[in-house]
Short mmCIF file of C-alpha atoms and ligand atoms in Angstrom, two decimals:
data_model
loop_
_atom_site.label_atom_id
_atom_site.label_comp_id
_atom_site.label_asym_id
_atom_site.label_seq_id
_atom_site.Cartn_x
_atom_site.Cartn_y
_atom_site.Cartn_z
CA UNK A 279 172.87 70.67 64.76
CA UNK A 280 176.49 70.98 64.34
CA UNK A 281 177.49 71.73 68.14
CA UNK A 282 179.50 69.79 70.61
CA UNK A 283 180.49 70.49 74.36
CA UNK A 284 183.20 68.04 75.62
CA UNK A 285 183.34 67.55 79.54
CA UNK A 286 186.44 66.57 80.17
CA UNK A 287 186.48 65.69 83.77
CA UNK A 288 190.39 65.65 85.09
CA UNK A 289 190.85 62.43 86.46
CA UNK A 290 187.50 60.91 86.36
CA UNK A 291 188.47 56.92 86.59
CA UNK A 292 185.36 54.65 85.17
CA UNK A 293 183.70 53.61 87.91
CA UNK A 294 183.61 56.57 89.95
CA UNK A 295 181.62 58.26 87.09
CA UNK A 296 179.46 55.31 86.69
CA UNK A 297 178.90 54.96 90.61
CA UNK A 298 178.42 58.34 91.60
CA UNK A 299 177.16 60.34 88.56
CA UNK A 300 173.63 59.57 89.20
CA UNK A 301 171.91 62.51 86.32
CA UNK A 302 173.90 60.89 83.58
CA UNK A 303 173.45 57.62 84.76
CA UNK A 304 169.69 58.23 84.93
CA UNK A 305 170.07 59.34 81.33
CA UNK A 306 171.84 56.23 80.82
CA UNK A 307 169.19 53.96 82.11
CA UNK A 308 166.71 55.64 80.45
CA UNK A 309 168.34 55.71 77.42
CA UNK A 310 168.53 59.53 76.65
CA UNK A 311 172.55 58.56 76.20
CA UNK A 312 175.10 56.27 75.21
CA UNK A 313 177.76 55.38 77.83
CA UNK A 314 181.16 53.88 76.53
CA UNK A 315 184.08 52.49 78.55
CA UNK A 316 187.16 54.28 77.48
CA UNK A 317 190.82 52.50 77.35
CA UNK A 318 193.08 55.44 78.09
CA UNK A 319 196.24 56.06 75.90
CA UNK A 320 199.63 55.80 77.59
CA UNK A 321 201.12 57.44 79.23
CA UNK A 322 198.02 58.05 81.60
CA UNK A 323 199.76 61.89 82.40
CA UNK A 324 197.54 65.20 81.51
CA UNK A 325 199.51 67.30 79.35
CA UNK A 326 199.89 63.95 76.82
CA UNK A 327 196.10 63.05 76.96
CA UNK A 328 194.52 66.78 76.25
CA UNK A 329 196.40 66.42 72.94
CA UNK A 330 195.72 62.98 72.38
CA UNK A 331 191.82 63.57 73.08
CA UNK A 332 192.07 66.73 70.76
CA UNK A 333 194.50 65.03 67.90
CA UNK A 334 193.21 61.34 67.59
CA UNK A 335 196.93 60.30 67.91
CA UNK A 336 199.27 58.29 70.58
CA UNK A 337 201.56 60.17 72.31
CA UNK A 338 204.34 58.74 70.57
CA UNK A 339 203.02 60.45 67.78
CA UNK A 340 201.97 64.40 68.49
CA UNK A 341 205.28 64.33 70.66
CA UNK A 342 203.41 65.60 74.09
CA UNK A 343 204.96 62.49 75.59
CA UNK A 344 205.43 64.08 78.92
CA UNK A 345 203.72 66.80 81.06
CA UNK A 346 206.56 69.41 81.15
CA UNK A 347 206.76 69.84 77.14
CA UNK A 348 204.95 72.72 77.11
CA UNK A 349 204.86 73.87 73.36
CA UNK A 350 201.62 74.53 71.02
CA UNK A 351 200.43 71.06 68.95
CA UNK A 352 201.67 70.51 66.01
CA UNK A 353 199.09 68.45 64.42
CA UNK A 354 195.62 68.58 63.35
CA UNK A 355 193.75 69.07 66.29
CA UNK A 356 189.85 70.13 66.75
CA UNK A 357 190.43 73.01 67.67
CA UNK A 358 192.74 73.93 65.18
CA UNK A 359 190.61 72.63 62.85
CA UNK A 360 186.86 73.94 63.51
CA UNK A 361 188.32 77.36 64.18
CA UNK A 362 189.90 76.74 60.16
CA UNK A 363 186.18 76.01 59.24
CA UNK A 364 184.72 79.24 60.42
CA UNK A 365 183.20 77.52 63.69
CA UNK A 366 183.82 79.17 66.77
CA UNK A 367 185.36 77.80 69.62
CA UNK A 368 185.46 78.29 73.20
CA UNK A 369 187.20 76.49 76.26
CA UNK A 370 186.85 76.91 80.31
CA UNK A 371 189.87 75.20 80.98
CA UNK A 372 193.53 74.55 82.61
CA UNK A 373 195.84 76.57 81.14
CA UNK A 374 197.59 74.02 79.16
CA UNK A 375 195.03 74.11 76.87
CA UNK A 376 195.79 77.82 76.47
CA UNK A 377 199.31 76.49 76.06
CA UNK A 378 198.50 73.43 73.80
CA UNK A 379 196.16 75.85 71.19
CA UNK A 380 196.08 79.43 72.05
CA UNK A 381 200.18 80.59 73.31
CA UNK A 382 203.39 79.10 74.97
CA UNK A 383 204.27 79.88 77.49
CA UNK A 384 201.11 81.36 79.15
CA UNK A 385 201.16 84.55 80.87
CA UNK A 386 199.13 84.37 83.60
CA UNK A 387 197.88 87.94 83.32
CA UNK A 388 197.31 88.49 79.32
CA UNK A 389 196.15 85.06 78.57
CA UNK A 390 193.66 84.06 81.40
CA UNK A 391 190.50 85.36 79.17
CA UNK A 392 190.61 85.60 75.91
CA UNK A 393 188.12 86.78 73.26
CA UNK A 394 190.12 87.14 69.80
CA UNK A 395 188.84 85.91 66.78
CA UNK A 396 192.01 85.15 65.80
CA UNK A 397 193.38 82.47 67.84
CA UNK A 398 192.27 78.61 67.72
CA UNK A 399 190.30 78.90 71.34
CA UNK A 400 188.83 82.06 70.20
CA UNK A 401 186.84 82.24 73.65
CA UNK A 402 188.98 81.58 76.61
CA UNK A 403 188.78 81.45 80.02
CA UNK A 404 191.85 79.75 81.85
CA UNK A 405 192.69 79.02 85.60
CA UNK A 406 195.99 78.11 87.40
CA UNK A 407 195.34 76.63 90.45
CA UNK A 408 194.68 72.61 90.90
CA UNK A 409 192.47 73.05 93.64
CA UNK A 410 189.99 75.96 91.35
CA UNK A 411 186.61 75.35 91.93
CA UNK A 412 184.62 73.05 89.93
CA UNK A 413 181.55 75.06 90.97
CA UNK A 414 182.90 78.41 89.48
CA UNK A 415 184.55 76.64 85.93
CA UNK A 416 181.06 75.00 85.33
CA UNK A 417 179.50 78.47 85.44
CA UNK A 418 182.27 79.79 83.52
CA UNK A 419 181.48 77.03 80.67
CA UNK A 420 177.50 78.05 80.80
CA UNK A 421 178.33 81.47 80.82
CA UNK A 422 180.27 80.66 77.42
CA UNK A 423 177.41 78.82 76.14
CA UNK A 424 174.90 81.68 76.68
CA UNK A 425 177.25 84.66 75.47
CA UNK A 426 178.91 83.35 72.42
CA UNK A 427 176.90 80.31 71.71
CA UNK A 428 179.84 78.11 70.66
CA UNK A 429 180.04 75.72 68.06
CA UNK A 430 182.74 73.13 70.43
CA UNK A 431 183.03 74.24 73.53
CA UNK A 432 185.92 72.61 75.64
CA UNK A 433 184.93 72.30 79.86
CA UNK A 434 188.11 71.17 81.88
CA UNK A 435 187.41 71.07 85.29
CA UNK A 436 189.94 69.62 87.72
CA UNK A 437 188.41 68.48 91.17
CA UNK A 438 188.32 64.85 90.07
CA UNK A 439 191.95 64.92 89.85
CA UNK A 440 192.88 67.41 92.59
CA UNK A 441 190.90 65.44 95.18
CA UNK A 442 192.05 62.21 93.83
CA UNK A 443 196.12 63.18 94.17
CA UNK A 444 195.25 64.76 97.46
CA UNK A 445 192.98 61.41 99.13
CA UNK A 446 193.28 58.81 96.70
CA UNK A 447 190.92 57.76 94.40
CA UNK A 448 189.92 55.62 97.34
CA UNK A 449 188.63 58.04 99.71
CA UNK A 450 184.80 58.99 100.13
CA UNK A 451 186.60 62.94 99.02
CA UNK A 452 187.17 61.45 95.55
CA UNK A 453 184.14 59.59 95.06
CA UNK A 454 182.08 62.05 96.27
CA UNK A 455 183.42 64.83 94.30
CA UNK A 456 181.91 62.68 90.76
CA UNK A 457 178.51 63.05 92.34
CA UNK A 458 179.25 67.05 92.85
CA UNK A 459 179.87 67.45 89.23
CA UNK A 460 177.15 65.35 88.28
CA UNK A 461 174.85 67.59 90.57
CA UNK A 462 176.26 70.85 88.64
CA UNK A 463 176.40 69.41 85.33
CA UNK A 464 172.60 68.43 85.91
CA UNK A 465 170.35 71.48 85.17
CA UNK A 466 173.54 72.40 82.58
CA UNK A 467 172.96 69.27 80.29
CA UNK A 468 169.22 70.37 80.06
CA UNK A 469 169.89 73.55 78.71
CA UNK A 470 172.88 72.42 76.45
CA UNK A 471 170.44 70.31 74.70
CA UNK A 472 167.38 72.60 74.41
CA UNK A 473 170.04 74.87 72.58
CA UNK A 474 170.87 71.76 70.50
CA UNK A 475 174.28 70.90 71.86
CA UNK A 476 176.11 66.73 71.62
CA UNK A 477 177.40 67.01 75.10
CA UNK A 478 180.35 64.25 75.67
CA UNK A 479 181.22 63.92 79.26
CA UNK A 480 184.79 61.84 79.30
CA UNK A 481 188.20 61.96 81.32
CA UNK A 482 191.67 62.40 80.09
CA UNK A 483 192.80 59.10 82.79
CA UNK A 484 191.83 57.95 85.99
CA UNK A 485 193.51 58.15 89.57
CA UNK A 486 195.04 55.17 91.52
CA UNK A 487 194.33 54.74 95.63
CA UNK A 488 198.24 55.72 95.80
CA UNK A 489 197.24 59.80 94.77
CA UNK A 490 198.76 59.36 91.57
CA UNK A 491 198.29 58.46 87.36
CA UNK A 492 200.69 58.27 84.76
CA UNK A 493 201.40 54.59 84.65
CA UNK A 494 199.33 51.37 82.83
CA UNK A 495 196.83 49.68 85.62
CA UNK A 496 193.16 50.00 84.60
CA UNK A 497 192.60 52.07 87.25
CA UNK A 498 194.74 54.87 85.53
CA UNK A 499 193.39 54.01 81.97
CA UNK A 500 189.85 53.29 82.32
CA UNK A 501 187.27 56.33 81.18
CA UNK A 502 183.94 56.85 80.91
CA UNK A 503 182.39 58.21 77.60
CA UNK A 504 178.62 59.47 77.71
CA UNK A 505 177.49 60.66 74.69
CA UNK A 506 173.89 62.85 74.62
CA UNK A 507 172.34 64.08 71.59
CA UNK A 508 170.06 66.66 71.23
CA UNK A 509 166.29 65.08 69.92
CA UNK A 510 167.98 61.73 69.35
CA UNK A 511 167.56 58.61 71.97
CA UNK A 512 170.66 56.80 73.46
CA UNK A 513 171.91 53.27 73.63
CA UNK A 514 172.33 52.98 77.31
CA UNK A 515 175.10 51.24 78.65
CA UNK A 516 176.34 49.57 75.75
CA UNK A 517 179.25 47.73 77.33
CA UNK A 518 181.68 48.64 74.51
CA UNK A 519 185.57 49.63 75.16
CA UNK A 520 186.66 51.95 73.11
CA UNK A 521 189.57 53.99 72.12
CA UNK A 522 190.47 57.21 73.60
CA UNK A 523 191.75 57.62 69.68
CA UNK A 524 188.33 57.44 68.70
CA UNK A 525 187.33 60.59 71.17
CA UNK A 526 188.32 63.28 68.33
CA UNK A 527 187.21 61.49 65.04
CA UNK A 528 183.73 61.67 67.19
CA UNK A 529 184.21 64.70 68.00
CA UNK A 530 184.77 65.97 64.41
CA UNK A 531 182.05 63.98 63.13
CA UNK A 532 179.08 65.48 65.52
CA UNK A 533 180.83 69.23 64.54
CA UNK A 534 180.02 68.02 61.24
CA UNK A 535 184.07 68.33 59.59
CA UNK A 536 185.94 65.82 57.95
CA UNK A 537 188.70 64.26 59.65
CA UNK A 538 192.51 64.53 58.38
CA UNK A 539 194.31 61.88 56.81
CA UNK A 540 196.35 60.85 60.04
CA UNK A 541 193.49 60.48 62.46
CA UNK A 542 192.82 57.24 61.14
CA UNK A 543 190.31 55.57 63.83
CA UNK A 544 186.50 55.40 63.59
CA UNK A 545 184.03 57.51 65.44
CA UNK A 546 182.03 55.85 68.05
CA UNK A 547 178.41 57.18 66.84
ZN1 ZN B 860 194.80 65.07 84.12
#
């Protein structure tokens, strides 16, 4: 089966997931998934790394070099591209994404939920606020799943990073918030894979103990990727870095698509 949800977790630094995300690490240890470390791109801002998770590419190279660009891609992106292959698509998400794929700039009013066959996220739902709920975007994302049964479904929540720029990735507030998500995600990832979804659960950076991201220390950089296929065992921890370039290539591969000519690294499975 050709479907893929992507978790991407705002701000979920390595070792929080892997120390607090107790579901997926059971699924880990068990072997129902595959769990990656991911070296971030640079530079270890948002706006740069939704497009570099959707495009394959550097910043350097799809130009979102810096949060406040706020223009549509301009490059191959998955999106872009399963919506071109008749899939549909379907995001709970920041409204950057809206920005990145959908419209720029995004009105608030007209663009927060979408459902037009004719735009890249053809299914949208898109929030404003840093400090939205991760409660209420996870039920937005299952909601998706069970009305329009998406072929890649994008889930951005944003309490990792909210939490981590208001206490520091250091506080009990940030590290407990991975073990929230886990808790929601839980009973989620079941059903995603009874209806035959890849789930990918993976952060755009991390979060530093001074509230911040955006520069080059690990703790900014460093990822997790669990990958969880539908019928299909895991590898477990395999203690592999990868690329955050390789995030999309994978990404195309498990939607079954080729990948373009530019997005030239390999997919992890
Ligand atoms: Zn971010």
């Amino acid at each position: 089966m050709n479907k893929v949800i992507l978790v991407l977790s705002d701000g979920l630094r390595y070792d929080a997931a892997v120390d607090g995300m107790g579901f997926l690490g059971h699924l880990v240890e068990t072997k129902q998934a595959s769990l990656y470390q991911v070296q971030g791109e640079l530079p270890s801002f948002s706006r740069p790394m939704y497009e570099t998770v959707h495009t394959g590419l550097p910043s350097s190279e799809h130009g979102i070099v810096a949060n406040s660009i706020v223009r549509r891609s301009t490059r191959p992106n998955i999106f872009d591209l399963a919506f071109r292959a008749g899939k549909t698509t379907a995001a709970a998400a920041y409204f950057w994404f809206s920005e990145l794929y959908n419209r720029a700039p995004y009105d608030p009013i007209d663009d927060r939920e979408v459902d037009d066959e004719s735009l890249p996220i053809q299914h949208g739902r898109f929030y404003t606020r840093d400090e939205y709920p991760d409660q209420e975007l996870f039920n937005i994302a299952a909601m998706l799943v069970r009305r329009f049964n998406p072929d890649y479904l994008l889930v951005h929540p944003m309490g990792m990073d909210y939490t981590g720029q208001s206490f520091g990735a250091d506080s009990s507030k940030y590290r407990n918030q991975a073990t929230r998500q886990d808790t929601l995600l839980a009973p989620m990832i079941v059903e995603w894979l009874e209806k035959g979804y890849n789930i990918l659960v993976t952060g755009d950076h991390g979060v530093n103990a001074d509230h911040s991201h955006g520069g080059t220390t690990w703790e900014v950089r460093q990822v997790p990727l669990f990958l969880v296929r539908p019928g299909l065992s895991g590898s477990g921890n395999t203690g592999q870095v990868v690329s955050q370039l390789q995030i999309a290539p994978t990404l195309l591969l498990l939607l079954g698509l080729p990948a373009p000519e530019r997005m030239k690294r390999l997919p992890v499975v």
